[in-house]
Coordinates of C-alpha atoms in Angstrom, one line a residue:
Chain H
M1 CA 179.2 75.1 90.2
R2 CA 175.7 73.9 91.5
S3 CA 172.5 73.8 90.4
P4 CA 169.2 76.1 91.0
T5 CA 167.1 74.6 93.8
P6 CA 164.3 72.5 92.4
I7 CA 160.9 74.2 92.1
E8 CA 159.0 71.7 95.0
S9 CA 161.9 72.4 97.2
A10 CA 161.3 76.4 96.8
L11 CA 157.8 75.5 97.3
A12 CA 158.0 72.9 100.6
W13 CA 157.3 75.4 103.7
H14 CA 155.0 77.6 100.8
S15 CA 152.7 74.6 99.9
A16 CA 152.9 73.0 103.9
A17 CA 152.1 76.8 105.2
L18 CA 148.6 77.1 103.2
A19 CA 147.8 72.9 104.6
N20 CA 148.5 74.9 108.2
P21 CA 148.6 78.5 109.1
D22 CA 150.5 78.1 112.2
L23 CA 153.0 76.5 110.8
P24 CA 156.5 78.3 112.3
R25 CA 158.4 80.4 110.3
T26 CA 161.7 82.1 110.8
E27 CA 162.0 86.1 110.8
S28 CA 165.6 85.8 108.5
D29 CA 165.0 82.7 106.4
P30 CA 161.7 84.1 104.2
Q31 CA 160.5 80.7 101.9
P32 CA 159.7 81.9 98.3
G33 CA 155.9 81.6 97.4
W34 CA 152.8 83.9 96.6
Y35 CA 151.3 85.9 99.7
K36 CA 149.2 88.3 100.8
A37 CA 149.5 91.0 103.0
Q38 CA 148.4 94.3 104.8
L39 CA 149.8 97.9 105.4
V40 CA 147.2 98.5 108.4
K41 CA 144.6 96.3 109.8
G42 CA 141.4 96.7 107.7
G43 CA 143.8 98.2 104.5
P44 CA 143.9 96.4 101.1
W45 CA 145.0 92.9 100.5
L46 CA 148.7 93.7 99.2
A47 CA 149.9 90.9 96.9
V48 CA 153.3 89.7 97.6
R49 CA 155.4 87.1 95.7
I50 CA 159.1 85.8 96.9
W51 CA 160.9 84.0 94.7
I52 CA 164.4 82.7 93.5
E53 CA 166.4 84.8 90.8
A54 CA 168.6 82.3 89.6
K55 CA 170.9 82.7 86.8
T56 CA 172.3 79.5 84.9
C57 CA 174.1 78.6 82.2
P58 CA 172.5 77.9 79.2
G59 CA 174.0 74.7 78.1
T60 CA 175.1 73.0 81.5
G61 CA 171.9 74.5 83.4
E62 CA 174.2 75.3 85.9
L63 CA 174.2 78.7 88.2
T64 CA 176.4 81.1 86.9
E65 CA 176.4 83.0 90.3
P66 CA 174.3 82.5 93.7
E67 CA 170.8 82.5 93.8
V68 CA 169.0 85.8 94.9
L69 CA 166.2 85.8 97.0
R70 CA 163.9 88.4 95.1
A71 CA 160.5 89.8 95.9
T72 CA 157.8 92.0 95.0
R73 CA 154.3 94.1 97.4
A74 CA 151.7 95.7 95.4
G75 CA 154.7 95.4 91.8
E76 CA 156.8 97.1 93.9
P77 CA 160.5 95.3 94.5
V78 CA 161.6 94.9 98.8
R79 CA 163.6 93.1 100.4
P80 CA 162.1 89.6 100.7
E81 CA 163.0 90.0 105.0
T82 CA 161.3 93.7 105.3
V83 CA 157.9 91.8 104.5
W84 CA 158.1 87.7 105.1
L85 CA 156.8 88.3 108.5
S86 CA 153.6 89.9 107.9
C87 CA 152.5 87.4 104.6
R88 CA 150.0 85.5 104.7
P89 CA 150.5 82.4 102.2
I90 CA 148.0 81.7 99.9
T91 CA 147.5 79.9 96.9
A92 CA 148.9 81.0 92.7
A93 CA 145.1 80.8 91.8
D94 CA 144.1 83.2 94.9
Y95 CA 146.9 85.5 94.1
G96 CA 145.8 85.9 89.9
A97 CA 142.5 86.8 91.2
L98 CA 144.2 89.3 94.2
L99 CA 145.3 91.1 91.3
R100 CA 142.6 90.8 88.8
N101 CA 140.4 92.5 91.7
I102 CA 142.9 95.5 93.0
D103 CA 142.8 96.3 88.7
A104 CA 138.9 95.7 88.7
L105 CA 137.4 97.4 92.3
R106 CA 137.1 100.6 92.2
C107 CA 135.5 103.1 94.7
A108 CA 132.1 104.0 94.4
E109 CA 132.5 107.4 95.8
R110 CA 135.4 108.7 94.1
D111 CA 135.3 106.0 91.6
A112 CA 139.2 105.9 92.0
P113 CA 140.8 102.0 92.0
L114 CA 139.4 100.8 95.4
M115 CA 142.2 99.2 96.5
A116 CA 145.0 101.9 96.1
A117 CA 145.2 103.2 99.6
T118 CA 147.0 100.7 101.1
R119 CA 147.6 102.7 104.0
V120 CA 144.2 103.5 104.6
A121 CA 141.2 100.6 106.2
V122 CA 138.6 99.9 103.4
D123 CA 135.2 101.3 104.1
L124 CA 133.3 98.5 102.7
A125 CA 129.6 100.5 103.4
R126 CA 131.0 103.0 100.9
T127 CA 131.8 100.8 98.2
P128 CA 129.0 97.9 97.7
I129 CA 130.9 95.8 96.2
G130 CA 129.4 93.5 93.1
P131 CA 129.5 89.7 91.8
R132 CA 132.4 89.7 89.1
R133 CA 131.3 89.4 85.5
R134 CA 132.0 86.8 83.1
Chain X
M1 CA 86.1 135.9 102.7
N2 CA 85.4 132.5 103.6
D3 CA 87.9 130.9 100.8
L4 CA 90.8 132.9 102.6
P5 CA 93.8 129.7 104.4
P6 CA 94.1 129.7 107.3
S7 CA 96.1 132.0 109.6
T8 CA 100.4 130.3 109.7
H9 CA 99.1 129.1 106.3
N10 CA 102.5 131.1 105.0
N11 CA 104.6 129.9 107.9
P12 CA 107.8 128.1 107.2
P13 CA 107.5 124.7 107.6
E14 CA 108.4 123.1 111.1
P15 CA 112.1 122.0 110.6
L16 CA 113.0 118.0 110.3
P17 CA 113.4 116.3 113.1
Y18 CA 117.3 114.8 111.9
D19 CA 119.7 115.8 109.7
E20 CA 118.8 115.6 106.3
T21 CA 123.0 115.5 105.1
V22 CA 123.1 112.3 107.2
L23 CA 120.3 110.8 106.5
A24 CA 120.1 111.4 102.2
D25 CA 124.0 109.6 102.8
I26 CA 122.7 106.5 104.0
R27 CA 120.1 106.5 101.4
A28 CA 122.1 106.6 98.6
R29 CA 124.5 104.2 100.3
A30 CA 121.6 102.0 100.5
K31 CA 119.9 102.1 97.1
Q32 CA 123.6 101.3 95.5
F33 CA 123.7 98.0 98.0
S34 CA 120.1 97.1 97.6
A35 CA 121.2 97.8 93.6
T36 CA 124.2 96.0 94.0
A37 CA 122.7 92.7 96.5
G38 CA 119.8 92.6 93.5
D39 CA 122.8 91.9 91.1
W40 CA 124.0 89.0 93.7
L41 CA 120.4 87.8 93.4
D42 CA 120.8 88.0 89.5
A43 CA 123.7 86.0 89.2
G44 CA 121.6 83.3 91.3
K45 CA 124.5 81.2 92.8
I46 CA 128.1 81.8 94.0
P47 CA 130.5 79.6 91.9
D48 CA 133.5 79.8 93.5
E49 CA 135.8 81.1 95.7
E50 CA 136.9 83.8 93.9
Q51 CA 133.3 85.2 93.7
A52 CA 132.5 84.3 97.2
Q53 CA 135.5 85.9 98.5
L54 CA 133.8 89.4 96.8
A55 CA 130.4 88.2 98.6
A56 CA 131.8 87.9 102.0
D57 CA 132.7 91.6 101.9
F58 CA 129.6 92.6 99.7
I59 CA 128.1 90.8 103.2
T60 CA 130.5 93.2 105.7
G61 CA 130.1 96.1 104.1
L62 CA 125.9 95.5 104.0
R63 CA 125.9 94.7 108.0
K64 CA 128.5 97.9 108.3
L65 CA 126.3 100.2 106.3
K66 CA 123.1 99.0 108.4
K67 CA 125.4 99.1 111.6
E68 CA 126.2 102.7 110.8
A69 CA 122.8 103.3 109.9
E70 CA 121.3 102.3 112.8
A71 CA 123.7 104.6 114.7
A72 CA 122.3 107.3 112.9
Q73 CA 119.0 106.5 113.7
K74 CA 119.4 106.3 117.0
A75 CA 121.5 109.8 117.3
A76 CA 119.1 111.1 115.4
K77 CA 116.3 109.8 117.8
A78 CA 118.5 110.4 121.3
P79 CA 117.8 114.3 121.7
W80 CA 114.2 113.8 121.1
A81 CA 114.2 110.4 123.1
A82 CA 116.2 112.1 126.1
K83 CA 113.2 115.6 126.0
A84 CA 110.6 112.4 125.8
D85 CA 111.9 111.0 129.1
I86 CA 112.3 114.1 130.8
A87 CA 108.3 114.7 130.2
Y88 CA 107.1 111.5 131.2
A89 CA 109.8 111.6 133.9
A90 CA 108.0 114.8 134.9
Y91 CA 104.3 113.1 134.8
K92 CA 105.5 110.1 137.0
P93 CA 105.7 111.0 140.2
S94 CA 102.0 112.3 140.1
I95 CA 100.6 109.5 138.3
E96 CA 102.1 106.9 140.0
A97 CA 100.8 108.7 143.7
L98 CA 97.7 108.8 141.9
Q99 CA 97.6 105.0 140.9
R100 CA 98.4 104.2 144.9
G101 CA 95.2 106.7 145.6
I102 CA 93.4 104.4 143.2
D103 CA 94.1 101.6 144.1
K104 CA 93.7 102.3 147.8
V105 CA 90.4 103.3 148.3
A106 CA 89.2 101.3 145.6
K107 CA 89.8 98.4 147.7
L108 CA 88.0 100.3 150.6
Q109 CA 85.6 100.6 148.2
A110 CA 85.6 97.2 147.1
D111 CA 84.8 96.2 150.8
Y112 CA 82.2 98.2 150.8
L113 CA 80.9 97.1 148.0
R114 CA 81.3 93.9 149.3
E115 CA 79.6 94.2 152.4
K116 CA 76.3 95.6 150.5
Q117 CA 76.5 93.0 147.8
A118 CA 75.9 90.6 150.8
E119 CA 73.5 92.5 152.3
L120 CA 71.3 93.0 149.3
D121 CA 71.7 88.9 148.9
R122 CA 70.2 88.3 152.0
Q123 CA 67.2 91.3 151.1
K124 CA 66.9 88.7 148.2
A125 CA 66.6 85.7 150.0
A126 CA 63.6 87.1 152.2
E127 CA 62.2 88.0 149.6
R128 CA 61.9 85.0 147.3
A129 CA 61.0 82.8 150.7
E130 CA 57.9 85.9 151.1
A131 CA 57.4 85.0 147.6
Q132 CA 57.4 81.1 148.1
R133 CA 55.6 81.5 151.1
K134 CA 52.4 83.8 149.6
T135 CA 52.7 81.5 146.3
A136 CA 51.9 78.6 148.5
E137 CA 49.1 80.4 150.7
A138 CA 47.4 81.3 147.4
E139 CA 47.8 78.2 146.2
A140 CA 46.1 76.2 149.2
A141 CA 43.3 78.8 149.9
L142 CA 42.4 78.7 145.6
A143 CA 41.6 74.6 146.1
A144 CA 39.6 75.7 149.4
A145 CA 37.5 77.7 147.7
T146 CA 37.0 75.3 144.5
A147 CA 36.3 72.6 147.2
R148 CA 33.6 74.7 149.1
N149 CA 32.4 76.0 145.3
D150 CA 32.9 79.6 146.7
V151 CA 32.8 82.0 143.9
M152 CA 33.7 84.6 145.6
G153 CA 37.2 83.4 147.7
Q154 CA 37.9 81.6 143.7
T155 CA 39.0 85.2 142.5
E156 CA 40.3 86.5 145.4
A157 CA 43.1 83.3 146.1
E158 CA 43.8 83.7 141.8
A159 CA 44.4 87.6 142.5
A160 CA 46.5 86.6 145.7
L161 CA 48.7 83.8 143.4
K162 CA 48.6 86.6 140.9
A163 CA 50.4 88.5 143.3
A164 CA 52.8 86.3 144.2
E165 CA 54.0 85.0 141.3
K166 CA 54.9 88.6 139.8
E167 CA 56.8 88.8 143.6
T168 CA 58.8 85.4 143.0
K169 CA 59.7 86.5 139.4
V170 CA 61.1 90.4 141.2
A171 CA 62.6 88.6 144.0
A172 CA 64.3 86.1 141.2
K173 CA 66.3 88.6 140.0
D174 CA 69.6 89.1 140.8
V175 CA 71.0 93.0 141.6
R176 CA 74.4 93.9 141.6
A177 CA 75.8 96.2 144.9
T178 CA 76.1 99.9 143.2
V179 CA 77.0 103.4 144.6
A180 CA 76.1 105.9 142.6
S181 CA 78.2 109.3 142.1
A182 CA 77.7 111.7 145.2
T183 CA 77.8 114.8 143.1
G184 CA 76.5 113.1 140.1
G185 CA 80.0 114.0 138.6
G186 CA 80.9 110.8 138.5
R187 CA 80.0 107.4 137.0
A188 CA 78.6 104.5 139.3
M189 CA 80.7 101.9 140.6
G190 CA 79.8 98.4 140.6
L191 CA 81.6 95.3 141.9
R192 CA 83.7 94.4 138.7
Q193 CA 84.2 90.3 138.0
T194 CA 87.3 89.5 135.8
R195 CA 87.9 85.5 135.1
C196 CA 90.9 84.4 135.8
A197 CA 92.8 80.3 136.4
V198 CA 94.0 79.8 139.2
V199 CA 96.7 76.7 138.4
R200 CA 96.9 73.3 140.4
N201 CA 97.7 71.0 138.1
I202 CA 100.9 73.0 135.8
N203 CA 101.3 69.4 134.0
A204 CA 96.8 69.0 133.0
L205 CA 97.4 72.8 132.1
F206 CA 100.2 71.9 130.1
L207 CA 98.4 69.1 128.1
H208 CA 95.7 71.4 127.5
Y209 CA 98.0 73.7 125.6
R210 CA 100.3 71.9 124.4
D211 CA 99.4 72.4 121.1
A212 CA 99.2 76.2 121.1
P213 CA 101.7 78.0 119.3
E214 CA 102.7 80.3 122.1
V215 CA 103.3 77.3 124.1
L216 CA 106.5 76.0 121.1
A217 CA 107.8 79.6 120.7
C218 CA 108.1 79.6 124.9
L219 CA 109.6 76.1 125.1
E220 CA 111.8 76.6 122.4
T221 CA 113.4 79.7 124.2
L222 CA 114.0 78.5 127.3
A223 CA 115.8 75.5 125.2
N224 CA 117.7 77.8 122.8
R225 CA 119.0 80.1 126.4
D226 CA 119.7 77.1 128.0
Y227 CA 122.1 75.7 125.0
R228 CA 123.7 78.8 124.0
A229 CA 124.6 79.5 127.7
A230 CA 128.5 78.4 128.7
A231 CA 127.3 76.2 131.6
W232 CA 125.9 73.7 128.9
N233 CA 127.7 70.4 130.1
G234 CA 126.9 69.2 125.9
E235 CA 124.2 66.9 128.1
E236 CA 120.3 67.7 125.0
I237 CA 117.4 68.8 127.0
P238 CA 114.6 65.8 127.1
G239 CA 112.4 66.9 123.9
T240 CA 114.8 68.0 122.2
T241 CA 117.6 67.4 119.4
F242 CA 120.8 69.3 119.6
L243 CA 122.0 71.4 116.2
M244 CA 124.5 73.8 115.5
R245 CA 122.3 75.8 113.0
E246 CA 125.0 77.5 110.5
G247 CA 124.6 80.6 108.5
V248 CA 126.5 83.6 107.3

């Protein structure tokens, strides 16, 4: 058996991509990290997270099963390969802010979550975005 | 009976020249956005990246709504503007023909008035010379009559001198050539004088006007045009410093 992938090496590509947005990516090799993605042009950002699921032995810390790559997009589990190419890397803090925005921003006209309609462009001319109250 | 309202007072009001529902929508949204802009201004400062991202979306929304409002304004104006253009164009050929007639006939009239003015000037010069001659003659006659103690002669010479002085005064007055209306229905016409400058030395002229704000604005426009041109070679324009101004 082998040890789980260290967090630094798991996030190495993500860290490099944050510094260089043009960093090449391999289509069949999704990389763990925090991302945002859109389903349509001008549509709301969706929070995407890709991570390595590792089951380890509590005694030895070694893997009991092969590591599996998992992903969620807008909270829904998805196959990492299906979202990977449309993902833009963001920091963990931005990921948190995006989640907060998704919860907090509401459409002024319909009093509905502004970013809920994921396949429709967000019309910012219909909803004034105010500063966040602390 | 005199207090009766005027006729047609109870007609329905004239329909508005724009779609009220479109305007109401834009107004309502502009009000919301203005209120939110107030919230941003109340905050005073954008403290972090998260708020900056929200502000970016707000500014995008403001710009988009402004664009929508301008498009609606243009659309509301378009049918009226088209009608205005048609009305304007309908009169334009007649007005242009009339203006051409004014320009050409007025030129002939100006030529005539110039000749008339020259004739009047000649007459005035002759009158002035005649008046001077008479004045000199009367002065000489007065001096001679005084010398020989000819009281009658003195009185006549003084009267002649007075008349000559009066003629000098009249001759000294400029007369402008005018042409009266033939029928009485028109206005008298004269040569109109307009003061204007002919530039001989542009540098001296610039030095004279360099403190005028219009000169600075004109030079700034020219320099900005060159700096913003795709063909700008990166060299600073003399007398200016290149500045990349930043804004959102």
